[in-house]
Every structure is written in C-alpha cells, then in structure tokens.
mmCIF file of C-alpha atoms in Angstrom:
data_model
loop_
_atom_site.group_PDB
_atom_site.id
_atom_site.type_symbol
_atom_site.label_atom_id
_atom_site.label_comp_id
_atom_site.label_asym_id
_atom_site.label_seq_id
_atom_site.Cartn_x
_atom_site.Cartn_y
_atom_site.Cartn_z
ATOM 1 C CA UNK H 1194 -31.872 1.565 -2.104
ATOM 2 C CA UNK H 1195 -30.947 3.810 0.780
ATOM 3 C CA UNK H 1196 -33.537 5.116 3.177
ATOM 4 C CA UNK H 1197 -34.342 8.824 3.148
ATOM 5 C CA UNK H 1198 -32.843 9.146 6.638
ATOM 6 C CA UNK H 1199 -29.507 7.630 5.538
ATOM 7 C CA UNK H 1200 -29.359 9.807 2.441
ATOM 8 C CA UNK H 1201 -30.025 12.880 4.583
ATOM 9 C CA UNK H 1202 -27.338 11.799 7.066
ATOM 10 C CA UNK H 1203 -24.757 11.518 4.275
ATOM 11 C CA UNK H 1204 -25.559 15.034 3.058
ATOM 12 C CA UNK H 1205 -25.010 16.484 6.534
ATOM 13 C CA UNK H 1206 -21.792 14.638 7.379
ATOM 14 C CA UNK H 1207 -18.614 16.734 7.842
ATOM 15 C CA UNK H 1208 -16.677 17.561 4.637
ATOM 16 C CA UNK H 1209 -13.708 15.392 5.624
ATOM 17 C CA UNK H 1210 -16.033 12.387 5.969
ATOM 18 C CA UNK H 1211 -17.542 12.935 2.527
ATOM 19 C CA UNK H 1212 -14.062 13.401 1.054
ATOM 20 C CA UNK H 1213 -12.967 10.061 2.512
ATOM 21 C CA UNK H 1214 -16.139 8.420 1.185
ATOM 22 C CA UNK H 1215 -15.207 9.583 -2.306
ATOM 23 C CA UNK H 1216 -11.636 8.324 -1.955
ATOM 24 C CA UNK H 1217 -12.793 4.914 -0.763
ATOM 25 C CA UNK H 1218 -15.381 4.758 -3.550
ATOM 26 C CA UNK H 1219 -12.653 5.539 -6.096
ATOM 27 C CA UNK H 1220 -10.471 2.776 -4.648
ATOM 28 C CA UNK H 1221 -13.408 0.374 -4.859
ATOM 29 C CA UNK H 1222 -14.165 1.261 -8.470
ATOM 30 C CA UNK H 1223 -10.536 1.127 -9.640
ATOM 31 C CA UNK H 1224 -10.111 -2.295 -8.032
ATOM 32 C CA UNK H 1225 -13.105 -3.611 -9.978
ATOM 33 C CA UNK H 1226 -12.867 -1.716 -13.285
ATOM 34 C CA UNK H 1227 -9.351 -0.343 -13.569
ATOM 35 C CA UNK H 1228 -8.598 3.221 -14.590
ATOM 36 C CA UNK H 1229 -10.004 3.229 -18.096
ATOM 37 C CA UNK H 1230 -13.499 2.090 -17.119
ATOM 38 C CA UNK H 1231 -13.855 4.050 -13.888
ATOM 39 C CA UNK H 1232 -15.999 7.168 -14.189
ATOM 40 C CA UNK H 1233 -17.019 9.802 -11.688
ATOM 41 C CA UNK H 1234 -20.529 8.402 -11.955
ATOM 42 C CA UNK H 1235 -19.268 5.069 -10.652
ATOM 43 C CA UNK H 1236 -17.579 6.870 -7.773
ATOM 44 C CA UNK H 1237 -20.565 9.006 -6.805
ATOM 45 C CA UNK H 1238 -22.960 6.069 -7.014
ATOM 46 C CA UNK H 1239 -20.721 3.930 -4.817
ATOM 47 C CA UNK H 1240 -20.342 6.754 -2.311
ATOM 48 C CA UNK H 1241 -24.038 7.693 -2.565
ATOM 49 C CA UNK H 1242 -23.068 11.305 -3.066
ATOM 50 C CA UNK H 1243 -23.829 13.838 -5.780
ATOM 51 C CA UNK H 1244 -21.522 14.925 -8.588
ATOM 52 C CA UNK H 1245 -21.470 18.361 -6.986
ATOM 53 C CA UNK H 1246 -19.805 16.934 -3.889
ATOM 54 C CA UNK H 1247 -16.976 15.598 -6.066
ATOM 55 C CA UNK H 1248 -16.502 19.026 -7.625
ATOM 56 C CA UNK H 1249 -16.425 20.598 -4.172
ATOM 57 C CA UNK H 1250 -13.574 18.371 -2.957
ATOM 58 C CA UNK H 1251 -11.610 17.680 -6.151
ATOM 59 C CA UNK H 1252 -10.793 19.827 -9.177
ATOM 60 C CA UNK H 1253 -10.787 16.820 -11.500
ATOM 61 C CA UNK H 1254 -10.869 13.042 -11.646
ATOM 62 C CA UNK H 1255 -7.056 13.104 -11.640
ATOM 63 C CA UNK H 1256 -7.089 15.034 -8.373
ATOM 64 C CA UNK H 1257 -9.339 12.346 -6.911
ATOM 65 C CA UNK H 1258 -6.951 9.656 -8.159
ATOM 66 C CA UNK H 1259 -4.019 11.504 -6.582
ATOM 67 C CA UNK H 1260 -5.899 11.570 -3.284
ATOM 68 C CA UNK H 1261 -6.692 7.850 -3.535
ATOM 69 C CA UNK H 1262 -3.031 6.977 -4.120
ATOM 70 C CA UNK H 1263 -1.993 9.320 -1.322
ATOM 71 C CA UNK H 1264 -4.425 7.569 1.007
ATOM 72 C CA UNK H 1265 -3.020 4.124 0.169
ATOM 73 C CA UNK H 1266 0.587 5.323 0.404
ATOM 74 C CA UNK H 1267 0.058 6.941 3.796
ATOM 75 C CA UNK H 1268 -1.851 3.903 5.046
ATOM 76 C CA UNK H 1269 1.027 1.633 4.006
ATOM 77 C CA UNK H 1270 3.592 3.994 5.570
ATOM 78 C CA UNK H 1271 1.783 4.175 8.903
ATOM 79 C CA UNK H 1272 1.347 0.403 8.953
ATOM 80 C CA UNK H 1273 5.003 -0.579 8.433
ATOM 81 C CA UNK H 1274 6.141 2.164 10.805
ATOM 82 C CA UNK H 1275 3.825 0.757 13.494
ATOM 83 C CA UNK H 1276 5.335 -2.705 13.019
ATOM 84 C CA UNK H 1277 8.866 -1.255 13.001
ATOM 85 C CA UNK H 1278 8.411 0.688 16.216
ATOM 86 C CA UNK H 1279 6.820 -2.287 18.000
ATOM 87 C CA UNK H 1280 9.695 -4.628 17.104
ATOM 88 C CA UNK H 1281 12.648 -5.386 19.341
ATOM 89 C CA UNK H 1282 15.442 -2.858 18.691
ATOM 90 C CA UNK H 1283 17.696 -5.117 16.654
ATOM 91 C CA UNK H 1284 18.345 -4.941 12.920
ATOM 92 C CA UNK H 1285 16.974 -8.455 12.362
ATOM 93 C CA UNK H 1286 13.730 -7.875 14.250
ATOM 94 C CA UNK H 1287 13.136 -4.511 12.607
ATOM 95 C CA UNK H 1288 13.798 -5.801 9.094
ATOM 96 C CA UNK H 1289 11.461 -8.731 9.738
ATOM 97 C CA UNK H 1290 8.829 -6.305 11.016
ATOM 98 C CA UNK H 1291 8.952 -4.172 7.870
ATOM 99 C CA UNK H 1292 8.482 -7.243 5.665
ATOM 100 C CA UNK H 1293 5.737 -8.729 7.834
ATOM 101 C CA UNK H 1294 3.859 -5.431 7.737
ATOM 102 C CA UNK H 1295 3.345 -5.839 3.995
ATOM 103 C CA UNK H 1296 1.170 -8.854 4.715
ATOM 104 C CA UNK H 1297 -0.986 -7.302 7.419
ATOM 105 C CA UNK H 1298 -4.622 -8.235 6.840
ATOM 106 C CA UNK H 1299 -5.642 -4.580 6.597
ATOM 107 C CA UNK H 1300 -3.048 -3.838 3.907
ATOM 108 C CA UNK H 1301 -2.676 -7.040 1.933
ATOM 109 C CA UNK H 1302 -6.200 -7.312 0.479
ATOM 110 C CA UNK H 1303 -7.163 -8.106 -3.086
ATOM 111 C CA UNK H 1304 -8.832 -4.706 -3.446
ATOM 112 C CA UNK H 1305 -5.821 -2.734 -2.266
ATOM 113 C CA UNK H 1306 -3.310 -4.780 -4.237
ATOM 114 C CA UNK H 1307 -5.380 -4.397 -7.407
ATOM 115 C CA UNK H 1308 -5.391 -0.619 -6.978
ATOM 116 C CA UNK H 1309 -1.658 -0.496 -6.203
ATOM 117 C CA UNK H 1310 -0.851 -2.305 -9.435
ATOM 118 C CA UNK H 1311 -3.286 -0.134 -11.359
ATOM 119 C CA UNK H 1312 -1.406 2.951 -10.151
ATOM 120 C CA UNK H 1313 2.010 1.420 -10.832
ATOM 121 C CA UNK H 1314 0.864 0.541 -14.332
ATOM 122 C CA UNK H 1315 0.063 4.194 -14.968
ATOM 123 C CA UNK H 1316 3.156 5.666 -13.283
ATOM 124 C CA UNK H 1317 5.150 5.817 -16.535
ATOM 125 C CA UNK H 1318 2.539 8.117 -18.045
ATOM 126 C CA UNK H 1319 1.649 10.043 -14.904
ATOM 127 C CA UNK H 1320 4.884 10.993 -13.092
ATOM 128 C CA UNK H 1321 2.884 12.545 -10.290
ATOM 129 C CA UNK H 1322 1.931 9.050 -9.141
ATOM 130 C CA UNK H 1323 5.575 8.184 -8.559
ATOM 131 C CA UNK H 1324 6.084 11.464 -6.737
ATOM 132 C CA UNK H 1325 3.200 10.678 -4.368
ATOM 133 C CA UNK H 1326 4.360 7.093 -3.876
ATOM 134 C CA UNK H 1327 8.002 8.019 -3.272
ATOM 135 C CA UNK H 1328 7.060 10.689 -0.757
ATOM 136 C CA UNK H 1329 6.132 7.857 1.599
ATOM 137 C CA UNK H 1330 8.151 4.922 0.279
ATOM 138 C CA UNK H 1331 11.647 6.428 0.167
ATOM 139 C CA UNK H 1332 11.913 6.353 3.954
ATOM 140 C CA UNK H 1333 11.029 2.660 3.952
ATOM 141 C CA UNK H 1334 13.800 1.880 1.466
ATOM 142 C CA UNK H 1335 16.303 3.964 3.430
ATOM 143 C CA UNK H 1336 15.539 2.003 6.574
ATOM 144 C CA UNK H 1337 15.769 -1.333 4.778
ATOM 145 C CA UNK H 1338 19.128 -0.266 3.318
ATOM 146 C CA UNK H 1339 20.411 0.783 6.737
ATOM 147 C CA UNK H 1340 19.239 -2.460 8.357
ATOM 148 C CA UNK H 1341 20.797 -4.575 5.612
ATOM 149 C CA UNK H 1342 24.056 -2.703 6.102
ATOM 150 C CA UNK H 1343 23.953 -3.417 9.832
ATOM 151 C CA UNK H 1344 23.260 -7.106 9.303
ATOM 152 C CA UNK H 1345 25.991 -7.476 6.679
ATOM 153 C CA UNK H 1346 28.562 -5.864 8.971
ATOM 154 C CA UNK H 1347 27.447 -7.766 12.056
ATOM 155 C CA UNK H 1348 27.280 -11.155 10.344
ATOM 156 C CA UNK H 1349 30.347 -10.803 8.191
ATOM 157 C CA UNK H 1350 28.369 -11.391 4.996
ATOM 158 C CA UNK H 1351 31.165 -10.062 2.829
ATOM 159 C CA UNK H 1352 29.622 -11.374 -0.377
ATOM 160 C CA UNK H 1353 26.564 -9.135 0.005
ATOM 161 C CA UNK H 1354 26.247 -5.561 -1.231
ATOM 162 C CA UNK H 1355 23.920 -3.463 0.964
ATOM 163 C CA UNK H 1356 22.141 -1.667 -1.877
ATOM 164 C CA UNK H 1357 21.613 -4.759 -4.012
ATOM 165 C CA UNK H 1358 20.427 -6.688 -0.980
ATOM 166 C CA UNK H 1359 18.012 -3.937 0.018
ATOM 167 C CA UNK H 1360 16.566 -3.862 -3.508
ATOM 168 C CA UNK H 1361 16.189 -7.642 -3.437
ATOM 169 C CA UNK H 1362 14.390 -7.463 -0.079
ATOM 170 C CA UNK H 1363 12.001 -4.855 -1.461
ATOM 171 C CA UNK H 1364 11.415 -6.940 -4.572
ATOM 172 C CA UNK H 1365 10.349 -9.906 -2.444
ATOM 173 C CA UNK H 1366 7.263 -8.114 -1.179
ATOM 174 C CA UNK H 1367 6.459 -6.622 -4.576
ATOM 175 C CA UNK H 1368 6.727 -10.053 -6.187
ATOM 176 C CA UNK H 1369 4.584 -11.637 -3.498
ATOM 177 C CA UNK H 1370 1.910 -8.981 -3.988
ATOM 178 C CA UNK H 1371 1.925 -9.588 -7.741
ATOM 179 C CA UNK H 1372 1.594 -13.341 -7.223
ATOM 180 C CA UNK H 1373 -1.341 -12.778 -4.867
ATOM 181 C CA UNK H 1374 -3.083 -10.817 -7.623
ATOM 182 C CA UNK H 1375 -2.267 -13.225 -10.464
ATOM 183 C CA UNK H 1376 -2.515 -16.526 -8.598
ATOM 184 C CA UNK H 1377 -4.832 -15.990 -5.608
ATOM 185 C CA UNK H 1378 -5.519 -19.736 -5.240
ATOM 186 C CA UNK H 1379 -1.875 -20.779 -5.073
ATOM 187 C CA UNK H 1380 -1.153 -19.343 -1.631
ATOM 188 C CA UNK H 1381 -2.505 -16.739 0.771
ATOM 189 C CA UNK H 1382 -0.847 -13.699 2.307
ATOM 190 C CA UNK H 1383 0.442 -15.682 5.315
ATOM 191 C CA UNK H 1384 2.192 -18.217 3.101
ATOM 192 C CA UNK H 1385 3.813 -15.495 1.025
ATOM 193 C CA UNK H 1386 4.891 -13.746 4.228
ATOM 194 C CA UNK H 1387 6.581 -16.968 5.320
ATOM 195 C CA UNK H 1388 8.274 -17.299 1.924
ATOM 196 C CA UNK H 1389 9.702 -13.789 2.299
ATOM 197 C CA UNK H 1390 10.951 -14.617 5.775
ATOM 198 C CA UNK H 1391 12.577 -17.767 4.408
ATOM 199 C CA UNK H 1392 14.326 -15.613 1.822
ATOM 200 C CA UNK H 1393 15.713 -13.407 4.588
ATOM 201 C CA UNK H 1394 17.233 -16.537 6.120
ATOM 202 C CA UNK H 1395 19.091 -17.147 2.870
ATOM 203 C CA UNK H 1396 20.562 -13.642 2.878
ATOM 204 C CA UNK H 1397 21.294 -13.533 6.614
ATOM 205 C CA UNK H 1398 21.461 -17.138 7.921
ATOM 206 C CA UNK H 1399 23.132 -16.139 11.190
ATOM 207 C CA UNK H 1400 20.306 -13.743 12.009
ATOM 208 C CA UNK H 1401 17.330 -15.662 10.603
ATOM 209 C CA UNK H 1402 17.948 -19.339 11.381
ATOM 210 C CA UNK H 1403 15.473 -21.724 9.746
#
C-alpha cells in the first residue's frame, strides 16, 4: 500500500511522467498476461494512477498499446544506433555492433522480449503495429544490407547474395530472442550473442575469424 505522500506525489507529477508510467505499466501487464487478459484496470493499478489519467493521455486501450510498442521500438532503435556509432568505422565492426546491441542487458530482458512477441503475434490482425515497428526497424535492415554488401565485395564472397544474407543476419537475432523466451534455462543472452557472432564468422570468415 502506498503512503499518502507518495500517492499525492504521483498525482502532481508532470503529464509526460504519468504518460510514461502508464506505458511502462502496460508493458509490465502484457509481459505477464498477454493482450487478451490485460485490462486498463491492470494498467492503472500497476501505475498507481486513476482511470481518468488513462483517458487524459490515451483515447483507447489500443492507443496505449500503440504507445507501448512505439516506446519499445524507439528504445531498440536508439540502442543499436548507439552501438553502431561507437564501433570502429569498418563494415565488420559495425555489423557486429548492430548484432551485439540486440543482447544489451537493457534490451534483452524477459519482460521486453515477451512483449515484443506479443506484439508480433498480433501484427497480422493489427497492421498499425507493423507500421510502428517498421518506422524504426527499416533503417536497421537497410544498414545491415549495406554492410553485408560491403563485406561480400571486400571479401570476394561470390556465393553470397546481399539481400538473402542480410535477412539471415536479421533472423539470427529474432531466433535467439525466441529461444530465450521458450528455453530460458538453455542459455543466456551472452551465449546467444556469441552464437550469433559465430554465425557471422561462417558468412564472412575473412572478416570474423574464429
């Protein structure tokens, strides 16, 4: 039970803070209950805010879900871009950085992965989810494609097609995330990161020596 002082503090916090509290509460509830069992009551109770605050910030539960996905997508975008920009300016280092970013401890958590897969599971029925996701993710794919093209040309990997290779590289992270959700005791995020890096060495052995 919250103290009266904490409850009062929450009511007087800036609107953007309360909006973020609702988004994080939605993420928390979806990770535990999925979409079908998450209600606005669950969200408001987790955030310790009133139903009226939800109505003030979001027109509907769907609008709140859109904001939650947008938050995760932007968080993921800013994370891989940070890794990319900090890497040495070579195609190999930058490609490795993008992959390693997917296993950052702030991104690769059970809660976040559970919510990502919940959204992806609904994307067929809610096209807006794909639109939000692709707004941030298309740039990542374009950079992976460009880097794969550079590595193929530089290493003389004539048997590799840039687009197919880029899709395979993307699928490595997606598959690792799925395995972390389904088989959390098999390996942790660091081990799956290393597996992905090993896979890069199979595509580009001259650039990623084992």
